[in-house]
Tab-separated table of C-alpha atoms in Angstrom:
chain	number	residue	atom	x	y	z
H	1	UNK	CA	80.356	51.791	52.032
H	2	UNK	CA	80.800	51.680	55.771
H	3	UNK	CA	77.426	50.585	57.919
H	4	UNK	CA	77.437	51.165	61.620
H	5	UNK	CA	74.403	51.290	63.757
H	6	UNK	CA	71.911	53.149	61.354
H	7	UNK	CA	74.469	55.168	59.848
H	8	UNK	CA	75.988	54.436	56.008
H	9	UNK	CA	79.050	56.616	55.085
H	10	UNK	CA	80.510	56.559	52.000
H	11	UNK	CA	84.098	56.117	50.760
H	12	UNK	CA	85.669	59.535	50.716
H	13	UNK	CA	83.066	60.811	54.218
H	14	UNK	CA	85.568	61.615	56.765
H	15	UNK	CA	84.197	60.161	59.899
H	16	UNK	CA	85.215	61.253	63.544
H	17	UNK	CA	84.599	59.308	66.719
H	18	UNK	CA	84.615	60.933	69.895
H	19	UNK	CA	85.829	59.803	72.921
H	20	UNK	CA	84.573	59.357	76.063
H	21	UNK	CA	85.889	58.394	78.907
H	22	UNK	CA	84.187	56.586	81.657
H	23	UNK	CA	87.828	56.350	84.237
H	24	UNK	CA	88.714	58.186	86.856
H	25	UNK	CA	92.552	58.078	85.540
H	26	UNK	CA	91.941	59.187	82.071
H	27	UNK	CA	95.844	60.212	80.625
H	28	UNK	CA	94.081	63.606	79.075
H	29	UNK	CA	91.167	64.755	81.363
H	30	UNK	CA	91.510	63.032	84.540
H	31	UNK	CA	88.514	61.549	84.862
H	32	UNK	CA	86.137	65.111	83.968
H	33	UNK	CA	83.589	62.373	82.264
H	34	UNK	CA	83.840	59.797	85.147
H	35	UNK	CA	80.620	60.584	86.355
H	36	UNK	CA	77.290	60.516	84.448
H	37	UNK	CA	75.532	64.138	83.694
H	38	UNK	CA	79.260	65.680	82.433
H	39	UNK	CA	80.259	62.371	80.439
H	40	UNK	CA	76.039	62.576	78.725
H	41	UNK	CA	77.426	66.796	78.212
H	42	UNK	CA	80.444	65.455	76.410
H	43	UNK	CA	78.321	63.079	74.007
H	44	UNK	CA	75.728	65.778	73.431
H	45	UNK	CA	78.557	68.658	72.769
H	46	UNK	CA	80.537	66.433	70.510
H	47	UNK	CA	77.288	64.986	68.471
H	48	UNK	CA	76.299	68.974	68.037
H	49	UNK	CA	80.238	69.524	66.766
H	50	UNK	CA	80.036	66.602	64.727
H	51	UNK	CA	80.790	63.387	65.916
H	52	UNK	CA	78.751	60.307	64.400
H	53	UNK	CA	80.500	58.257	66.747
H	54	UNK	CA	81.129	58.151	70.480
H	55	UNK	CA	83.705	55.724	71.449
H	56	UNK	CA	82.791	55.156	75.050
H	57	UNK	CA	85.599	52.879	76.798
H	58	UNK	CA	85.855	52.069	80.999
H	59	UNK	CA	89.434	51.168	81.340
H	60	UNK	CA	92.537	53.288	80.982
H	61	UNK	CA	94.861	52.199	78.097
H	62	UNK	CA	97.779	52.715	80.322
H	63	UNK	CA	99.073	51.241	83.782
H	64	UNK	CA	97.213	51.919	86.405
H	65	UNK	CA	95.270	50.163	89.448
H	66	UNK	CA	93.303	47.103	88.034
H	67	UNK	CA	89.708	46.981	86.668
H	68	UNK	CA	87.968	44.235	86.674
H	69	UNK	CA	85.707	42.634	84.081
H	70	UNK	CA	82.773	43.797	86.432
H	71	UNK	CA	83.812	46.950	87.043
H	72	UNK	CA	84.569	47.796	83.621
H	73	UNK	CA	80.967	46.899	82.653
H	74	UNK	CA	79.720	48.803	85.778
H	75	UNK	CA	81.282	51.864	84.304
H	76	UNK	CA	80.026	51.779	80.642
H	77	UNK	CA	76.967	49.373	80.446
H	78	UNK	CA	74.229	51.560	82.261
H	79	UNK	CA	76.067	54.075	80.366
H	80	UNK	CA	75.599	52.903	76.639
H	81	UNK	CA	71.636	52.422	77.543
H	82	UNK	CA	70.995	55.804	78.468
H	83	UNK	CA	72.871	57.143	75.414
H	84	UNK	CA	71.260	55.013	73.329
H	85	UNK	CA	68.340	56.349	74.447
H	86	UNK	CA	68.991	59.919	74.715
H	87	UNK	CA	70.850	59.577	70.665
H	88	UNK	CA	69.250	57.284	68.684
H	89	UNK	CA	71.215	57.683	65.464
H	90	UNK	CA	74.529	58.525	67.058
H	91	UNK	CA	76.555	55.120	66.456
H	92	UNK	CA	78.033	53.923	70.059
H	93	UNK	CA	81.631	52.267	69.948
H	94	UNK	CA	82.933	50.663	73.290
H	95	UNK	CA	86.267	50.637	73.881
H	96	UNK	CA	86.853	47.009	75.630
H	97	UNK	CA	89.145	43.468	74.556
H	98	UNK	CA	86.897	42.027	76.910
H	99	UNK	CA	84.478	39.457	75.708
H	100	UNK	CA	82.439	39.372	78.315
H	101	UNK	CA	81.924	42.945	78.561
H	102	UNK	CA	81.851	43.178	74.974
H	103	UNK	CA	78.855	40.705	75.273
H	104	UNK	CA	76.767	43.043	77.840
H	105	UNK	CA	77.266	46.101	76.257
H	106	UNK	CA	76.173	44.799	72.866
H	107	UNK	CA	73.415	43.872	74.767
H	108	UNK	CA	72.495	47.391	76.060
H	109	UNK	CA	72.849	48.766	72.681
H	110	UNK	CA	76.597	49.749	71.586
H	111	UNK	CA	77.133	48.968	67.725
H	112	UNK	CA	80.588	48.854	67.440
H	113	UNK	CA	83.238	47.275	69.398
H	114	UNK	CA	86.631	49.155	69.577
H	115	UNK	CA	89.227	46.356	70.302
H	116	UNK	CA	92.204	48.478	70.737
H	117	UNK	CA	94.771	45.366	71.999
H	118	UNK	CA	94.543	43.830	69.097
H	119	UNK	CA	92.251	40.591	69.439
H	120	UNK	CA	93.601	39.551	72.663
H	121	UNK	CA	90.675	38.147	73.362
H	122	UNK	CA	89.832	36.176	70.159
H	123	UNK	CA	85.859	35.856	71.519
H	124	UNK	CA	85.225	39.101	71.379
H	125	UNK	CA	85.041	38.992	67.582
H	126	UNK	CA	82.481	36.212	68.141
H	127	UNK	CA	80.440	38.530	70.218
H	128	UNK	CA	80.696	40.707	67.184
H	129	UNK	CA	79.403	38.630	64.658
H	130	UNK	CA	76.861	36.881	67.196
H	131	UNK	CA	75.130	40.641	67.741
H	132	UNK	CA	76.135	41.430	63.866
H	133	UNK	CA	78.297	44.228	65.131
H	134	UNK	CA	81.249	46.784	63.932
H	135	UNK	CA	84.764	45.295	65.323
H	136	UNK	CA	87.518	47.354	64.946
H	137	UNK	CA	90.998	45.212	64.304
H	138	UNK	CA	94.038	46.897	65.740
H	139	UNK	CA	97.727	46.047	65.691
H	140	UNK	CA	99.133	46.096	69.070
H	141	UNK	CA	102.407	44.347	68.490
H	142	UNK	CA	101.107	41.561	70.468
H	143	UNK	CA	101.383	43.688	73.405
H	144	UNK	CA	99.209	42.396	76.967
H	145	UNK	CA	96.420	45.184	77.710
H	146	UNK	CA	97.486	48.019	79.606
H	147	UNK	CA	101.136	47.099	79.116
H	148	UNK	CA	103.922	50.202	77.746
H	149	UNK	CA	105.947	49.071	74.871
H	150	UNK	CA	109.979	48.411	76.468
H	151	UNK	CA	112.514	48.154	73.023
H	152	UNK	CA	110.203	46.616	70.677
H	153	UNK	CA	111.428	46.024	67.148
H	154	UNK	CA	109.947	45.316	63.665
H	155	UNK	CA	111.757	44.271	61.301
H	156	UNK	CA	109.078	46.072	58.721
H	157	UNK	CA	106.703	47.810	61.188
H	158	UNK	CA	103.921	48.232	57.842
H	159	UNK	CA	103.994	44.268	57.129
H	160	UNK	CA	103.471	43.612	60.659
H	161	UNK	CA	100.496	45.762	60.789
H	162	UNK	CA	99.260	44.427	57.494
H	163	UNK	CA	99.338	41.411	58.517
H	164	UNK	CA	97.715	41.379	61.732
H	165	UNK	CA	95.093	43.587	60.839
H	166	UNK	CA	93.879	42.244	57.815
H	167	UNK	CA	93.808	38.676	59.848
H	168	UNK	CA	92.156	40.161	61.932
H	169	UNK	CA	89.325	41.499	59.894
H	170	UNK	CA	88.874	38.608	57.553
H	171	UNK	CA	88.668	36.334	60.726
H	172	UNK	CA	85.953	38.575	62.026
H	173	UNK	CA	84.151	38.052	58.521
H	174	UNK	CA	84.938	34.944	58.664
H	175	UNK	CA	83.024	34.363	62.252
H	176	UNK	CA	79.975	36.583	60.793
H	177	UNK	CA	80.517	39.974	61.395
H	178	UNK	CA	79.466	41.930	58.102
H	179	UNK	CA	82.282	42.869	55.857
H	180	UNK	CA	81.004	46.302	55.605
H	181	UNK	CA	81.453	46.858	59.442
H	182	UNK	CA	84.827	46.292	60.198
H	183	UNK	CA	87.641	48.596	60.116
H	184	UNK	CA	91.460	48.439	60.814
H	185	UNK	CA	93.518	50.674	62.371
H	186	UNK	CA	97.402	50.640	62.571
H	187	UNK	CA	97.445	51.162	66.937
H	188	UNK	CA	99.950	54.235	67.649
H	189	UNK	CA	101.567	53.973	70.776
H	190	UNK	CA	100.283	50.656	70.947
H	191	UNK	CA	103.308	47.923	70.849
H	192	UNK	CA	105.455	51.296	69.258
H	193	UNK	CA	107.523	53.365	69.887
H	194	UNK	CA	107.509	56.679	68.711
H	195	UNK	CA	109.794	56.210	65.134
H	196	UNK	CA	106.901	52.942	64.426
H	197	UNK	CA	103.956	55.382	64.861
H	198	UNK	CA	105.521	57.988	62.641
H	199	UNK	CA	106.319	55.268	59.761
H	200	UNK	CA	102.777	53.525	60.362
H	201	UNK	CA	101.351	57.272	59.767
H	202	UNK	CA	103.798	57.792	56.594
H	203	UNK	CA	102.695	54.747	54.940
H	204	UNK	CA	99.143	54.660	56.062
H	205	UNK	CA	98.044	54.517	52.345
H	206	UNK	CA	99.276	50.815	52.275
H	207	UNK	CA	96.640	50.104	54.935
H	208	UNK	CA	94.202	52.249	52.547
H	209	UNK	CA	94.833	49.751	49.516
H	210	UNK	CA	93.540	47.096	51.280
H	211	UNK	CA	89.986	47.781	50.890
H	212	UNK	CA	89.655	48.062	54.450
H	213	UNK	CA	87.926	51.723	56.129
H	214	UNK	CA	91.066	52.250	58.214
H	215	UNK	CA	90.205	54.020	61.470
H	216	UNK	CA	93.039	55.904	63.233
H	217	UNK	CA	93.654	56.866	67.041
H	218	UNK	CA	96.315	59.886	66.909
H	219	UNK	CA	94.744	62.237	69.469
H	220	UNK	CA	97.031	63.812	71.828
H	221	UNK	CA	98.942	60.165	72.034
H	222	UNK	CA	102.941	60.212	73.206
H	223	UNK	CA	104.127	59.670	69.434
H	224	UNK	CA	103.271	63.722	68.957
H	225	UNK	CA	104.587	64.674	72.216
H	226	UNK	CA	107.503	62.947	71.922
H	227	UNK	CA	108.094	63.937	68.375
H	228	UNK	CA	107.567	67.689	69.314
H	229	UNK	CA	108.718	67.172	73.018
H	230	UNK	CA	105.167	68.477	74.157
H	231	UNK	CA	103.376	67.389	77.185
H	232	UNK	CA	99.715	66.030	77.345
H	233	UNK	CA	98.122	69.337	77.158
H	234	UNK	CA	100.186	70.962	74.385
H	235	UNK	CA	99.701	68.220	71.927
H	236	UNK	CA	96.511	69.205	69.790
H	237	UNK	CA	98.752	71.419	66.968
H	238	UNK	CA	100.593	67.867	66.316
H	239	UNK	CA	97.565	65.952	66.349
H	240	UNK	CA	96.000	68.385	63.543
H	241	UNK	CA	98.737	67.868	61.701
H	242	UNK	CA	99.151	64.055	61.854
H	243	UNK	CA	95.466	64.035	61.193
H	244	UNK	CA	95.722	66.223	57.601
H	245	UNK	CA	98.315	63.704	56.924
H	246	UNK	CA	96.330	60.867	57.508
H	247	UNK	CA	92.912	62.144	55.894
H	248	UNK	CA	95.447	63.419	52.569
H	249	UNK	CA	96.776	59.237	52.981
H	250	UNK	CA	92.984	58.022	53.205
H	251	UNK	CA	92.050	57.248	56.296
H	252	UNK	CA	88.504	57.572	57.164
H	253	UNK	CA	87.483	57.418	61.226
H	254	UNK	CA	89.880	59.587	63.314
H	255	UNK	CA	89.234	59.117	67.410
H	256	UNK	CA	89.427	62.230	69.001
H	257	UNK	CA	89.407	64.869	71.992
H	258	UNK	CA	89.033	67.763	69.481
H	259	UNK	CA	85.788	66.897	67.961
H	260	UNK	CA	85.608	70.736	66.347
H	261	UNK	CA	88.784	71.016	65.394
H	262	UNK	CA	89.600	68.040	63.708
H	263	UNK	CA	85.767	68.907	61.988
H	264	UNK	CA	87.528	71.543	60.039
H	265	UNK	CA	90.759	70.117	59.474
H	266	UNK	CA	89.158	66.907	57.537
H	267	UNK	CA	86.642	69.617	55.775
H	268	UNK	CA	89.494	71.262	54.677
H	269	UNK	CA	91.604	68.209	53.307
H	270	UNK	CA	88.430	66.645	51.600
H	271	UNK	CA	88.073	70.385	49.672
H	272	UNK	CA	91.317	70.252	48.765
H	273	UNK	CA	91.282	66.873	47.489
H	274	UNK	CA	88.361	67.347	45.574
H	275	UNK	CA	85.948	64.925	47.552
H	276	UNK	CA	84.301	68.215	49.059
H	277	UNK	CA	82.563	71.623	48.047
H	278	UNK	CA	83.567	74.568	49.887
H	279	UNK	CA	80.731	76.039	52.138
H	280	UNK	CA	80.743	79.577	50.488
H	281	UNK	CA	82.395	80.512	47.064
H	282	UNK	CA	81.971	84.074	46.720
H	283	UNK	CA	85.459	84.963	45.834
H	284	UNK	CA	85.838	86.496	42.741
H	285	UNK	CA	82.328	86.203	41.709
H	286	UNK	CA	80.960	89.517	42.797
């Protein structure tokens, strides 16, 4: 059982997080939810397609021009309240690795925090178990926030994973945060290059054998691109795809752009795999 917020899902429910960006420099839509009304339109559209979660992060993954602590809570914080008011049961994920801002937005409501680099920050998973949080553990190959990975190597890019994020997670237990809130996800892109994210997805059902709801962030990301030499914008067929394979492997949370899309395509896998009844079954029967 996974418990975030108010919501329970169990084992084999496919769960998809939306994201929402709250940057001006966003890699995929350039900053369309920057401001307030269209970023609230975005939560509200991908709640009605969906989405239990809204991942709502103030800080571009990538390079860029700096944002500061401050101004990474000035973007989201304000934010997270008025969702929280506006969606009660919708559980709020924010994208940070800062503790600090991990610490106010916890504060204004969020119930998950989405540490993407990795426990850079090792107090953020302390502000997670103080506020009795959801912390997601991600391997970022050790990689510094905002940083591109430059001929990284693994000798076994699985173990590596393993081993961070199941550290990671039983740390976070370890410091308080309950068991049944915190997830792992592999990273793609992060600390990779393209060949690492295609293994990590190949032989995500190691990560799945650890107990641990793994959570994966595939959407649009450079590993598809690159693999199908696609730019930004041309990306979503790959992303389907790498998503089947991941829900067929057992992951469970899948961050996304697509919110309706990747609604069907983790419908369709959990039919096919049994966990699922189809909506109409009329074939054959009349």
């Amino acid at each position: 059982m996974l418990r975030l917020g108010r919501r329970e899902f169990d084992t084999h429910e496919p769960v998809i997080m939306a994201i929402v960006n709250r940057t001006p420099d966003s890699f995929y839509d350039q900053g369309a939810t920057f401001r307030d009304e269209p970023a609230l339109a975005r939560v509200e559209q991908a709640v009605a397609e969906g989405a239990a979660i809204v991942d709502i992060g103030g800080v571009k993954a990538g390079p860029g021009e700096e944002v500061t602590a401050e101004e990474e809570a000035r973007r989201t914080v304000g934010f997270v309240a008025e969702v929280r008011r506006r969606f009660p049961d919708v559980v709020i994920s924010v994208d940070t690795w800062r503790a600090e801002v991990g610490e106010a937005v916890c504060e204004a409501g969020a119930d998950l925090l989405n540490d993407a680099w990795g426990g850079v920050d090792p107090r953020l998973a302390e502000v997670a178990a103080r506020y009795k949080v959801g912390l997601v553990c991600t391997h970022a190959g050790g990689a510094e926030p905002r940083t591109r990975p430059h001929r990284v190597t693994y000798d076994d890019v699985m173990a590596d994973i393993l081993k961070v994020t199941v550290g990671l997670a039983e740390r976070a237990v370890a410091l308080g945060v309950p068991r049944e809130s915190v997830l792992i996800d592999p990273g793609h892109d992060f600390g990779k290059n393209t060949r690492h994210s295609l293994e990590a997805t190949r032989r995500l059902d190691e990560m799945v054998a650890t107990g641990w709801p793994v959570l994966v962030s595939l959407s649009n990301k450079d590993f598809v691109g690159e693999t199908l030499d696609k730019p930004v914008k041309e990306r979503v067929l790959g992303t389907l795809a790498t998503t089947a394979v991941s829900a067929w492997l057992g992951a469970q949370v899948y961050r996304v752009h697509e919110v309706a899309e990747t609604r069907q395509v983790l419908e369709m896998v959990a039919s096919i795999a049994g966990h699922r009844v189809p909506a109409v079954a009329r074939r054959g029967l009349a």
